[in-house]
């Protein structure tokens, strides 16, 4: 089953003389349960691809179907609901909410969906990621690796069908980086989720089921 | 929606200094408006209470003339009969006032001794002592509860009550009285029998005695044939009947007061009535309240601009956080709630502290310190904050907070998730 289908997706920034192509006629499909790496130079459009796929940015043209739903047709309100139910984001810069504790950050997507957090499951993922003894700490009291683990736990908290990770290891040393990726892959496999991972690290990329190489907003090759 | 509350509180705690300063702004605004309105309300109550206590609004005091040229307007028994004949007039009684210098021990005061008929004298409420008897040889005195405040020791300039305290009384004591007469300065010793209860502004500052006793005594003590306080004609000869200083006319119904007043004024008399006083007091109070409320309003507007400023900075500071919430799936509407709740809490918290502080200020600074400095009677409430004012101020503060936060909140809610998160 395809979890993501993108058809002729184009993203253009700016107008006229200052036009910049973010994505240029991109079409691709990703199957459920797949782990896909996206590689490419800086400014090649990797992040843009991830953003339009996750519904945090809208394409200029084309259709994007995620989990059976054409997300280019959703309004802001429905898009927000779609994001909190279907997508888990992990960013290079962690993007944790500074005033909330580790546990509060992790449960935020569940609370945003007006549900009561399943304490056992939250405990389980915290344990899986090795941050259970940090649950009451604020993000600025954690190391980079711990912050990224918190961000991953948050992305997993809501059982999303699609996890989008934008260079999750970029700010970590190689040991921590490998650990984080291993954890991500592990949980994705365990929970039958789909992972799209942007990375510069070719070794990490090779561990994926498939590698998509992107340059100047176009898909160069899939392997 | 519990998370909205938690995030809101967490944010305000994290940015404690800014939260504190914004709340302080609202506190000052609310204090200004609540205390000033409270003083307006208190002053109004005191004035109206005084006016109401002054007697009945159905009583009209009428003043006659004493000059020869307007002899027909002198208040004589015959004139009083004319008033009794008027429609809506229930009773009329004369008032005879005589200026005198009074002293007790080292304390002196210049005063009027006011004689009224025994039956009306009996009606005065007493704080202490007894009402002077009718037909006594010397008129006995019933003094108002603030009269002793105005008795001064000429060498120290201290008043009698300042020296002896609020509870000072002279029951049964003799007071030295010399009536205003150019020819002689004979001193009379008159007994004080009691003190009037301080419910009435007018009676608090009067010295009453029985009219018949006063008349008889004045006749007995004169050596020249001219009675103290009584006018004489252009030849310097006294009239052969009593000329009263004023008279009190009681009207049957409050709605008839204006009719009777107009009639008396048309007859050429000067009148005084509590209803007029109450009306004029209300007018004054309204002006005072508008003025005080206006000043308070300015302070509050400044506070609202403060909240608006804080909320705008809060949004700017948190664009990144707003972006994270949006990426995680926070709907625009919920983000709007989040910021409106925060500004509402800032307003409400400021309002609450402001109201409580206002109660303190009104009680300590206005009702105690100011009343003491202005030498007003103890227990005078110059400032009153009724519950409705406190409630209205709180709601007002919350609404203003929400209003001030609305535009920044709207802006935050409309931001694009990815642009916000990358800031």
Coordinates of C-alpha atoms in Angstrom, one line a residue:
Chain A
X1 CA 0.0 0.0 0.0
X2 CA 1.3 3.5 -0.8
X3 CA 1.4 5.9 2.0
X4 CA 2.6 8.9 0.0
X5 CA 1.9 9.6 -3.6
X6 CA 3.2 12.9 -5.1
X7 CA 2.3 13.8 -8.7
X8 CA 4.0 16.7 -10.6
X9 CA 4.6 18.6 -7.5
X10 CA 6.2 22.1 -8.0
X11 CA 7.2 24.6 -5.4
X12 CA 8.2 28.1 -6.4
X13 CA 9.4 30.7 -4.0
X14 CA 9.2 34.4 -4.9
X15 CA 7.9 36.1 -8.0
X16 CA 9.2 37.0 -11.5
X17 CA 12.9 38.0 -11.3
X18 CA 13.4 36.6 -7.8
X19 CA 11.7 33.2 -8.6
X20 CA 13.4 30.3 -7.1
X21 CA 12.4 26.7 -7.8
X22 CA 12.2 24.6 -4.6
X23 CA 10.7 21.6 -6.3
X24 CA 10.4 21.0 -10.0
X25 CA 7.8 18.5 -11.2
X26 CA 8.5 15.9 -8.6
X27 CA 6.5 12.6 -8.7
X28 CA 7.2 9.7 -6.3
X29 CA 5.5 7.1 -4.2
X30 CA 6.4 5.7 -0.8
X31 CA 5.0 2.4 0.5
X32 CA 3.8 1.8 4.0
X33 CA 6.5 0.5 6.3
X34 CA 9.3 1.7 4.1
X35 CA 12.4 3.5 5.3
X36 CA 13.5 6.0 2.7
X37 CA 16.6 8.2 2.7
X38 CA 16.7 11.5 0.9
X39 CA 20.1 12.8 0.0
X40 CA 21.4 15.8 -1.9
X41 CA 23.4 19.0 -1.6
X42 CA 22.4 21.9 0.5
X43 CA 19.6 23.9 -1.2
X44 CA 18.7 20.9 -3.5
X45 CA 15.1 20.9 -2.2
X46 CA 15.3 18.0 0.3
X47 CA 13.7 19.9 3.1
X48 CA 11.1 21.5 0.8
X49 CA 10.1 18.0 -0.3
X50 CA 9.7 16.9 3.3
X51 CA 7.8 20.1 4.2
X52 CA 5.2 19.7 1.5
X53 CA 4.9 16.0 2.2
X54 CA 4.2 16.8 5.9
X55 CA 1.7 19.6 5.2
X56 CA 3.7 22.4 6.9
X57 CA 4.2 24.1 3.5
X58 CA 2.0 24.1 0.5
X59 CA 3.1 23.2 -3.0
X60 CA 2.6 25.7 -5.9
X61 CA 1.1 23.0 -8.0
X62 CA 0.6 19.2 -8.1
X63 CA -1.1 16.8 -5.8
X64 CA 0.1 15.1 -2.7
X65 CA -1.9 12.2 -1.3
X66 CA -0.9 11.0 2.1
X67 CA -2.6 8.0 3.7
X68 CA -5.4 8.3 1.1
X69 CA -6.0 12.0 1.6
X70 CA -5.2 14.8 -0.9
X71 CA -3.6 17.2 1.5
X72 CA -3.3 20.0 -1.0
X73 CA -7.1 20.5 -0.8
X74 CA -7.2 20.9 3.0
X75 CA -7.8 24.3 4.8
X76 CA -5.5 25.4 7.6
X77 CA -7.8 23.9 10.3
X78 CA -8.0 20.5 8.7
X79 CA -4.4 20.5 7.8
X80 CA -3.5 21.1 11.5
X81 CA -5.7 18.1 12.4
X82 CA -4.1 16.0 9.7
X83 CA -0.6 16.9 10.9
X84 CA -1.2 16.0 14.5
X85 CA -2.8 12.6 13.6
X86 CA -0.7 11.4 10.7
X87 CA 2.7 13.0 10.8
X88 CA 5.6 12.9 13.2
X89 CA 8.4 15.5 12.6
X90 CA 12.0 15.3 13.7
X91 CA 14.2 18.3 13.0
X92 CA 17.9 18.9 13.0
X93 CA 17.4 21.7 15.5
X94 CA 15.1 19.5 17.8
X95 CA 12.5 22.3 18.0
X96 CA 11.3 21.5 21.5
X97 CA 9.1 23.9 23.5
X98 CA 11.5 25.5 25.9
X99 CA 9.1 26.1 28.8
X100 CA 7.8 22.5 28.9
X101 CA 9.4 19.5 30.5
X102 CA 10.6 16.4 28.5
X103 CA 7.4 14.6 29.3
X104 CA 5.2 17.6 28.5
X105 CA 6.9 18.0 25.2
X106 CA 6.4 14.4 24.3
X107 CA 2.7 14.4 25.2
X108 CA 2.0 17.7 23.4
X109 CA 0.8 16.1 20.1
X110 CA -1.6 13.9 22.0
X111 CA -3.0 16.8 24.0
X112 CA -3.3 18.9 20.8
X113 CA -5.6 16.1 19.6
X114 CA -7.8 16.4 22.7
X115 CA -6.9 13.0 23.9
X116 CA -5.5 11.7 27.2
X117 CA -1.9 10.5 26.9
X118 CA -1.6 6.7 27.3
X119 CA 0.9 6.8 30.2
X120 CA 2.2 3.3 29.6
X121 CA 2.9 3.9 26.0
X122 CA 4.6 7.3 26.8
X123 CA 6.7 5.5 29.5
X124 CA 7.5 2.8 27.0
X125 CA 8.9 5.2 24.3
X126 CA 10.8 7.2 26.9
X127 CA 12.4 4.0 28.0
X128 CA 13.1 2.9 24.5
X129 CA 14.9 6.2 23.9
X130 CA 16.6 6.2 27.2
X131 CA 15.2 9.5 28.6
X132 CA 12.9 8.2 31.3
X133 CA 15.0 9.6 34.1
X134 CA 14.9 13.0 32.4
X135 CA 11.1 13.4 32.2
X136 CA 10.9 16.4 34.5
X137 CA 13.8 18.3 33.0
X138 CA 13.5 21.3 30.7
X139 CA 15.1 21.1 27.2
X140 CA 17.9 23.4 28.2
X141 CA 18.9 21.0 30.9
X142 CA 19.5 18.3 28.4
X143 CA 22.4 17.4 26.1
X144 CA 21.9 17.6 22.3
X145 CA 21.5 13.8 22.1
X146 CA 18.9 13.8 24.8
X147 CA 17.0 16.7 23.2
X148 CA 16.9 14.8 19.9
X149 CA 15.7 11.7 21.6
X150 CA 12.9 13.8 23.2
X151 CA 12.0 15.1 19.8
X152 CA 11.9 11.6 18.4
X153 CA 9.7 10.4 21.3
X154 CA 7.4 13.3 20.5
X155 CA 7.2 12.3 16.9
X156 CA 6.3 8.8 17.9
X157 CA 3.8 9.7 20.7
X158 CA 0.8 10.0 18.5
X159 CA 1.3 6.8 16.5
X160 CA 1.7 8.7 13.2
X161 CA 1.7 6.7 10.0
X162 CA 4.5 8.8 8.5
X163 CA 7.6 10.1 10.3
X164 CA 9.6 12.8 8.5
X165 CA 13.1 13.4 9.9
X166 CA 15.1 16.3 8.5
X167 CA 18.7 15.6 9.3
X168 CA 18.0 14.4 12.8
X169 CA 21.7 13.6 13.4
X170 CA 23.1 16.9 12.0
X171 CA 23.7 18.4 15.4
X172 CA 25.0 15.2 17.0
X173 CA 28.4 13.5 17.1
X174 CA 28.7 10.3 15.0
X175 CA 28.2 7.9 18.0
X176 CA 25.1 9.7 19.2
X177 CA 24.0 10.1 15.6
X178 CA 24.1 6.4 14.8
X179 CA 22.3 5.6 18.1
X180 CA 19.5 8.0 17.3
X181 CA 19.1 6.6 13.8
X182 CA 19.1 3.1 15.1
X183 CA 16.4 4.0 17.6
X184 CA 14.3 5.6 14.9
X185 CA 14.6 2.6 12.6
X186 CA 13.9 0.3 15.4
X187 CA 10.7 1.9 16.5
X188 CA 9.5 2.4 13.0
X189 CA 10.0 -1.3 12.3
X190 CA 8.3 -2.2 15.6
X191 CA 5.3 0.0 15.1
X192 CA 5.0 -0.6 11.3
X193 CA 5.4 3.1 10.5
X194 CA 7.0 4.7 7.5
X195 CA 10.2 6.9 7.8
X196 CA 11.5 9.5 5.4
X197 CA 14.9 10.6 6.5
X198 CA 17.0 13.4 5.1
X199 CA 20.7 12.9 5.8
X200 CA 24.1 14.0 4.7
X201 CA 25.7 10.9 6.1
X202 CA 26.0 8.4 3.3
X203 CA 26.5 5.4 5.7
X204 CA 23.3 6.2 7.5
X205 CA 21.5 6.6 4.1
X206 CA 22.6 3.2 3.0
X207 CA 20.8 1.6 5.9
X208 CA 17.5 2.6 4.4
X209 CA 15.3 0.5 2.1
X210 CA 15.6 3.0 -0.6
X211 CA 17.6 6.2 -1.4
X212 CA 16.2 9.1 -3.3
X213 CA 18.8 11.5 -4.6
X214 CA 17.7 15.0 -5.3
X215 CA 19.3 18.0 -7.0
X216 CA 18.0 21.4 -8.1
X217 CA 14.5 20.4 -7.0
X218 CA 14.4 17.3 -9.2
X219 CA 14.7 13.7 -8.4
X220 CA 17.9 12.5 -10.0
X221 CA 17.8 8.8 -9.2
X222 CA 16.2 6.3 -6.9
X223 CA 18.1 3.3 -5.6
Chain B
X1 CA -7.9 22.2 26.5
X2 CA -5.9 21.8 29.6
X3 CA -2.6 22.0 27.7
X4 CA -3.5 25.6 26.7
X5 CA -3.8 26.5 30.3
X6 CA -0.6 24.6 31.3
X7 CA 1.4 26.1 28.4
X8 CA 0.1 29.6 29.2
X9 CA 1.1 29.3 32.9
X10 CA 4.5 27.8 32.0
X11 CA 5.2 30.7 29.6
X12 CA 4.2 33.3 32.1
X13 CA 6.4 31.8 34.8
X14 CA 9.3 31.4 32.5
X15 CA 9.1 35.1 31.5
X16 CA 8.4 36.2 35.1
X17 CA 9.9 39.7 35.0
X18 CA 7.9 40.7 31.9
X19 CA 4.7 39.1 33.2
X20 CA 5.3 40.9 36.5
X21 CA 5.8 44.3 34.9
X22 CA 2.8 44.0 32.7
X23 CA 0.6 42.9 35.6
X24 CA 2.0 45.9 37.5
X25 CA 0.9 48.2 34.7
X26 CA -2.7 46.9 35.0
X27 CA -2.5 47.0 38.8
X28 CA -1.7 50.7 38.7
X29 CA -4.4 51.4 36.1
X30 CA -7.0 49.5 38.1
X31 CA -5.9 51.1 41.4
X32 CA -6.3 54.6 39.9
X33 CA -9.7 54.0 38.5
X34 CA -11.1 51.9 41.4
X35 CA -9.8 54.2 44.2
X36 CA -10.8 57.4 42.4
X37 CA -14.3 56.0 41.7
X38 CA -14.4 54.7 45.3
X39 CA -13.6 58.1 46.6
X40 CA -16.3 59.6 44.4
X41 CA -18.8 57.1 45.7
X42 CA -17.7 57.6 49.4
X43 CA -17.9 61.3 49.1
X44 CA -21.3 61.1 47.5
X45 CA -22.6 58.8 50.3
X46 CA -21.2 61.0 53.0
X47 CA -22.7 64.2 51.5
X48 CA -26.1 62.5 50.8
X49 CA -26.1 60.9 54.2
X50 CA -25.4 64.3 55.8
X51 CA -28.1 65.8 53.7
X52 CA -30.6 63.1 54.6
X53 CA -29.7 63.3 58.3
X54 CA -29.9 67.0 58.2
X55 CA -33.5 66.4 58.6
X56 CA -36.4 65.7 56.5
X57 CA -36.3 66.7 52.9
X58 CA -39.9 67.9 53.5
X59 CA -38.7 70.6 55.8
X60 CA -38.1 74.1 54.5
X61 CA -36.2 76.7 56.5
X62 CA -37.3 80.2 55.7
X63 CA -35.3 83.3 56.6
X64 CA -36.8 86.7 57.3
X65 CA -35.3 90.2 57.0
X66 CA -34.2 92.4 59.9
X67 CA -33.9 95.7 58.2
X68 CA -36.5 98.5 58.5
X69 CA -36.9 98.9 54.7
X70 CA -38.3 95.4 54.4
X71 CA -40.3 95.3 57.5
X72 CA -43.1 93.3 55.9
X73 CA -40.7 90.4 55.4
X74 CA -39.8 90.1 59.1
X75 CA -40.7 86.8 60.6
X76 CA -43.3 87.6 63.3
X77 CA -46.1 85.4 64.8
X78 CA -48.5 86.9 62.3
X79 CA -46.3 86.0 59.4
X80 CA -46.0 82.5 60.7
X81 CA -49.8 82.3 60.7
X82 CA -49.8 83.3 57.0
X83 CA -47.4 80.4 56.3
X84 CA -49.7 78.0 58.2
X85 CA -52.5 78.9 56.0
X86 CA -50.6 77.9 52.8
X87 CA -51.7 74.7 51.0
X88 CA -49.6 71.6 51.8
X89 CA -48.1 73.2 54.9
X90 CA -48.3 70.9 57.9
X91 CA -46.6 72.7 60.7
X92 CA -44.6 75.9 61.2
X93 CA -42.3 76.7 64.1
X94 CA -40.2 79.7 64.8
X95 CA -36.4 79.7 65.5
X96 CA -34.8 82.4 67.6
X97 CA -31.1 82.7 67.4
X98 CA -28.9 84.9 69.5
X99 CA -25.2 85.4 69.0
X100 CA -23.1 85.0 72.1
X101 CA -19.6 84.4 73.3
X102 CA -19.4 81.2 75.3
X103 CA -16.6 80.0 77.4
X104 CA -15.9 77.0 79.6
X105 CA -12.7 77.0 81.6
X106 CA -9.9 78.2 79.2
X107 CA -11.9 77.4 76.1
X108 CA -13.8 80.0 74.1
X109 CA -16.2 79.9 71.3
X110 CA -18.4 82.4 69.4
X111 CA -21.8 80.8 68.8
X112 CA -25.5 81.3 68.3
X113 CA -27.9 80.1 70.9
X114 CA -30.9 78.8 69.1
X115 CA -34.3 78.7 70.8
X116 CA -37.0 76.5 69.5
X117 CA -40.4 75.5 71.0
X118 CA -40.3 72.8 73.6
X119 CA -42.1 70.2 71.6
X120 CA -39.5 70.4 68.8
X121 CA -36.7 70.5 71.3
X122 CA -38.0 67.2 72.7
X123 CA -37.7 65.6 69.3
X124 CA -33.9 66.0 69.1
X125 CA -32.0 62.7 69.6
X126 CA -29.7 62.8 72.6
X127 CA -26.2 61.3 73.0
X128 CA -26.0 62.1 76.6
X129 CA -27.9 64.0 79.3
X130 CA -31.4 65.3 79.2
X131 CA -33.4 67.7 77.2
X132 CA -33.7 71.2 78.9
X133 CA -37.0 71.7 80.7
X134 CA -39.5 74.3 79.7
X135 CA -40.2 77.4 81.8
X136 CA -37.0 77.3 83.7
X137 CA -35.6 80.5 85.0
X138 CA -32.4 80.4 83.1
X139 CA -32.4 78.7 79.7
X140 CA -30.5 75.4 79.9
X141 CA -28.4 74.4 76.9
X142 CA -28.4 71.3 74.7
X143 CA -25.2 71.3 72.6
X144 CA -24.5 69.6 69.3
X145 CA -21.8 66.8 69.4
X146 CA -19.4 68.9 67.3
X147 CA -19.8 72.2 69.2
X148 CA -16.9 71.4 71.6
X149 CA -14.6 70.8 68.5
X150 CA -14.9 74.6 67.9
X151 CA -14.1 75.7 71.5
X152 CA -10.5 76.8 71.5
X153 CA -8.0 77.7 74.1
X154 CA -6.8 81.1 72.8
X155 CA -3.3 80.6 74.2
X156 CA -2.6 77.1 72.8
X157 CA -5.1 77.1 69.9
X158 CA -6.0 73.6 70.9
X159 CA -9.7 72.7 70.7
X160 CA -11.6 71.3 73.6
X161 CA -12.0 67.9 72.0
X162 CA -8.4 67.8 70.9
X163 CA -7.5 68.2 74.5
X164 CA -10.2 66.1 76.2
X165 CA -11.0 63.7 73.5
X166 CA -14.1 62.9 71.4
X167 CA -16.1 61.7 74.4
X168 CA -15.8 65.0 76.2
X169 CA -19.0 66.2 77.7
X170 CA -20.2 69.0 79.9
X171 CA -23.4 67.6 81.3
X172 CA -24.5 69.6 84.3
X173 CA -21.6 72.0 84.0
X174 CA -22.1 75.8 83.8
X175 CA -21.0 77.7 80.7
X176 CA -20.2 81.4 80.8
X177 CA -22.3 83.2 78.2
X178 CA -22.2 86.9 77.2
X179 CA -24.7 88.0 74.7
X180 CA -23.8 90.3 71.8
X181 CA -24.7 93.7 73.1
X182 CA -22.7 96.8 72.4
X183 CA -23.7 98.4 75.7
X184 CA -22.6 95.9 78.2
X185 CA -20.7 92.7 78.7
X186 CA -22.5 90.9 81.5
X187 CA -21.7 87.3 82.0
X188 CA -24.3 84.7 82.5
X189 CA -23.9 81.2 83.7
X190 CA -26.0 78.7 81.8
X191 CA -26.2 75.0 82.5
X192 CA -25.5 72.4 79.8
X193 CA -28.0 69.5 80.2
X194 CA -27.0 67.3 77.4
X195 CA -25.5 66.6 74.0
X196 CA -27.2 65.9 70.7
X197 CA -26.5 62.7 68.8
X198 CA -24.4 63.3 65.7
X199 CA -26.7 62.1 63.0
X200 CA -27.5 65.5 61.7
X201 CA -25.0 67.9 60.2
X202 CA -27.2 70.9 61.1
X203 CA -27.8 69.9 64.7
X204 CA -24.2 68.8 65.4
X205 CA -23.1 72.4 65.2
X206 CA -25.9 74.0 67.1
X207 CA -26.6 75.0 70.7
X208 CA -30.3 74.7 71.4
X209 CA -32.5 75.8 74.3
X210 CA -36.2 76.2 75.1
X211 CA -37.6 79.2 73.2
X212 CA -39.9 80.4 76.0
X213 CA -37.2 80.3 78.6
X214 CA -34.8 82.1 76.2
X215 CA -37.4 84.9 75.5
X216 CA -38.1 85.4 79.2
X217 CA -34.5 85.4 80.2
X218 CA -33.5 87.9 77.5
X219 CA -36.2 90.2 78.7
X220 CA -35.0 89.9 82.3
X221 CA -31.3 90.5 81.7
X222 CA -31.6 93.5 79.4
X223 CA -31.0 96.8 81.0
X224 CA -31.6 99.0 78.0
X225 CA -34.8 97.5 76.8
X226 CA -33.2 96.3 73.6
X227 CA -33.0 92.5 73.5
X228 CA -30.0 90.7 72.2
X229 CA -30.4 89.6 68.6
X230 CA -33.5 91.5 68.1
X231 CA -33.6 94.2 65.4
X232 CA -34.4 97.9 66.1
X233 CA -36.1 100.5 63.8
X234 CA -34.3 103.5 62.4
X235 CA -34.8 105.4 65.6
X236 CA -33.0 102.7 67.5
X237 CA -36.2 101.5 69.2
X238 CA -37.1 97.9 69.5
X239 CA -40.3 96.5 67.9
X240 CA -43.0 95.5 70.2
X241 CA -43.1 91.9 69.1
X242 CA -40.6 89.1 68.6
X243 CA -38.8 89.0 65.3
X244 CA -37.6 85.5 64.6
X245 CA -34.4 84.7 62.7
X246 CA -35.9 81.9 60.8
X247 CA -38.8 79.4 60.8
X248 CA -39.1 75.8 59.9
X249 CA -42.0 74.8 57.7
X250 CA -42.9 71.2 57.3
X251 CA -44.6 70.2 54.1
X252 CA -47.1 67.3 53.9
X253 CA -45.5 65.5 51.0
X254 CA -42.1 65.5 49.2
X255 CA -43.7 66.2 45.9
X256 CA -45.3 69.4 47.2
X257 CA -41.9 70.7 48.4
X258 CA -41.2 72.5 45.1
X259 CA -44.7 74.1 45.0
X260 CA -44.4 75.4 48.5
X261 CA -40.8 76.5 47.9
X262 CA -41.8 78.4 44.8
X263 CA -44.7 80.1 46.7
X264 CA -42.4 81.2 49.5
X265 CA -39.8 82.5 47.1
X266 CA -42.4 84.4 45.2
X267 CA -43.5 86.0 48.5
X268 CA -39.9 87.3 48.7
X269 CA -38.4 85.1 51.3
X270 CA -35.1 83.3 51.2
X271 CA -35.5 79.6 51.7
X272 CA -33.4 76.6 52.3
X273 CA -34.3 73.0 51.7
X274 CA -32.5 69.7 51.8
X275 CA -34.0 68.7 48.5
X276 CA -32.3 71.6 46.8
X277 CA -29.2 70.7 48.7
X278 CA -29.4 67.0 47.8
X279 CA -29.9 68.0 44.1
X280 CA -26.9 70.3 44.2
X281 CA -24.8 67.8 46.0
X282 CA -25.7 65.2 43.4
X283 CA -24.6 67.5 40.7
X284 CA -21.3 68.3 42.4
X285 CA -20.7 64.6 43.1
X286 CA -21.3 63.8 39.4
X287 CA -18.7 66.3 38.3
X288 CA -16.3 65.0 40.9
X289 CA -16.8 61.4 39.8
X290 CA -16.4 62.2 36.1
X291 CA -13.2 64.0 36.9
X292 CA -11.8 61.3 39.1
X293 CA -13.0 58.5 36.7
X294 CA -11.4 60.4 33.8
X295 CA -8.0 60.5 35.4
X296 CA -8.3 56.8 36.3
X297 CA -9.3 56.0 32.7
X298 CA -6.1 57.6 31.4
X299 CA -4.1 55.4 33.7
X300 CA -6.0 52.3 32.6
X301 CA -5.5 53.1 28.9
X302 CA -1.8 53.4 29.5
X303 CA -2.0 49.9 31.2
X304 CA -3.8 48.5 28.2
X305 CA -1.2 49.8 25.8
X306 CA 1.3 48.1 28.1
X307 CA -0.5 44.7 27.8
X308 CA -0.7 45.2 24.0
X309 CA 3.0 45.9 24.0
X310 CA 3.8 42.8 26.1
X311 CA 1.6 40.6 24.0
X312 CA 3.2 41.8 20.8
X313 CA 6.6 41.2 22.2
X314 CA 5.5 37.8 23.5
X315 CA 4.3 36.9 20.0
X316 CA 7.6 38.1 18.4
X317 CA 9.6 36.2 21.0
X318 CA 7.7 33.1 20.5
X319 CA 7.4 32.9 16.8
X320 CA 9.6 29.8 16.9
X321 CA 7.5 28.2 19.5
X322 CA 4.3 29.1 17.7
X323 CA 5.9 27.4 14.6
X324 CA 6.6 24.2 16.6
X325 CA 3.0 24.1 17.9
X326 CA 1.7 24.6 14.4
X327 CA 4.0 21.8 13.0
X328 CA 2.7 19.5 15.7
X329 CA -0.8 20.2 14.6
X330 CA -2.1 23.1 16.7
X331 CA -5.1 24.6 14.9
X332 CA -5.1 28.4 14.3
X333 CA -8.1 28.8 16.5
X334 CA -6.4 27.1 19.5
X335 CA -3.4 29.3 19.1
X336 CA -5.7 32.3 19.3
X337 CA -7.2 30.9 22.5
X338 CA -3.7 30.4 23.9
X339 CA -2.7 34.0 23.5
X340 CA -6.0 35.4 24.4
X341 CA -6.0 33.3 27.6
X342 CA -2.6 34.6 28.4
X343 CA -3.5 38.3 27.9
X344 CA -6.8 37.7 29.8
X345 CA -4.9 36.2 32.7
X346 CA -2.5 39.2 32.7
X347 CA -5.5 41.5 32.8
X348 CA -7.4 39.5 35.4
X349 CA -4.4 39.1 37.7
X350 CA -3.6 42.8 37.4
X351 CA -7.3 43.5 38.0
X352 CA -7.5 41.3 41.1
X353 CA -4.3 42.6 42.7
X354 CA -5.4 46.2 41.8
X355 CA -8.8 45.8 43.4
X356 CA -7.3 44.3 46.6
X357 CA -4.7 47.0 46.8
X358 CA -7.5 49.6 46.2
X359 CA -9.4 48.3 49.2
X360 CA -6.2 48.7 51.3
X361 CA -5.5 52.2 50.0
X362 CA -9.1 53.3 50.5
X363 CA -9.2 51.9 54.1
X364 CA -5.7 53.1 55.3
X365 CA -4.9 56.2 53.2
X366 CA -8.4 57.6 52.7
X367 CA -10.7 56.5 55.4
X368 CA -8.1 56.7 58.2
X369 CA -5.2 58.9 57.3
X370 CA -7.0 61.5 55.1
X371 CA -10.0 61.6 57.5
X372 CA -7.6 62.2 60.4
X373 CA -5.7 64.9 58.6
X374 CA -8.8 66.7 57.5
X375 CA -10.2 66.4 61.0
X376 CA -13.4 64.8 59.9
X377 CA -15.3 62.8 62.5
X378 CA -14.0 59.3 63.0
X379 CA -15.8 56.7 61.0
X380 CA -16.3 59.0 58.1
X381 CA -16.0 56.9 54.9
X382 CA -14.6 59.2 52.3
X383 CA -14.0 56.2 50.1
X384 CA -16.2 53.2 49.5
X385 CA -15.7 50.3 47.0
X386 CA -19.0 48.5 46.6
X387 CA -18.9 44.9 45.4
X388 CA -20.4 45.9 42.0
X389 CA -17.4 48.2 41.4
X390 CA -14.9 45.5 42.3
X391 CA -16.7 43.0 40.1
X392 CA -17.0 45.4 37.2
X393 CA -13.4 46.4 37.5
X394 CA -12.3 42.8 37.4
X395 CA -14.4 42.0 34.3
X396 CA -13.2 45.2 32.7
X397 CA -9.6 44.3 33.4
X398 CA -10.0 40.8 31.9
X399 CA -11.8 42.2 28.8
X400 CA -9.2 44.9 28.3
X401 CA -6.5 42.3 28.6
X402 CA -8.1 40.2 26.0
X403 CA -8.7 43.2 23.7
X404 CA -5.0 44.2 24.0
X405 CA -3.9 40.7 23.2
X406 CA -6.3 40.2 20.3
X407 CA -4.3 41.6 17.4
X408 CA -1.0 40.0 18.3
X409 CA -2.9 36.7 18.9
X410 CA -4.6 36.9 15.5
X411 CA -1.3 37.5 13.9
X412 CA 0.2 34.5 15.6
X413 CA -2.7 32.3 14.6
X414 CA -2.4 33.2 11.0
X415 CA 1.4 32.5 10.6
X416 CA 2.6 29.8 8.2
X417 CA 4.0 26.8 10.2
X418 CA 7.2 26.3 8.4
X419 CA 8.1 30.0 8.2
X420 CA 7.5 30.4 11.9
X421 CA 9.5 27.3 12.9
X422 CA 12.5 28.5 10.9
X423 CA 12.6 31.9 12.5

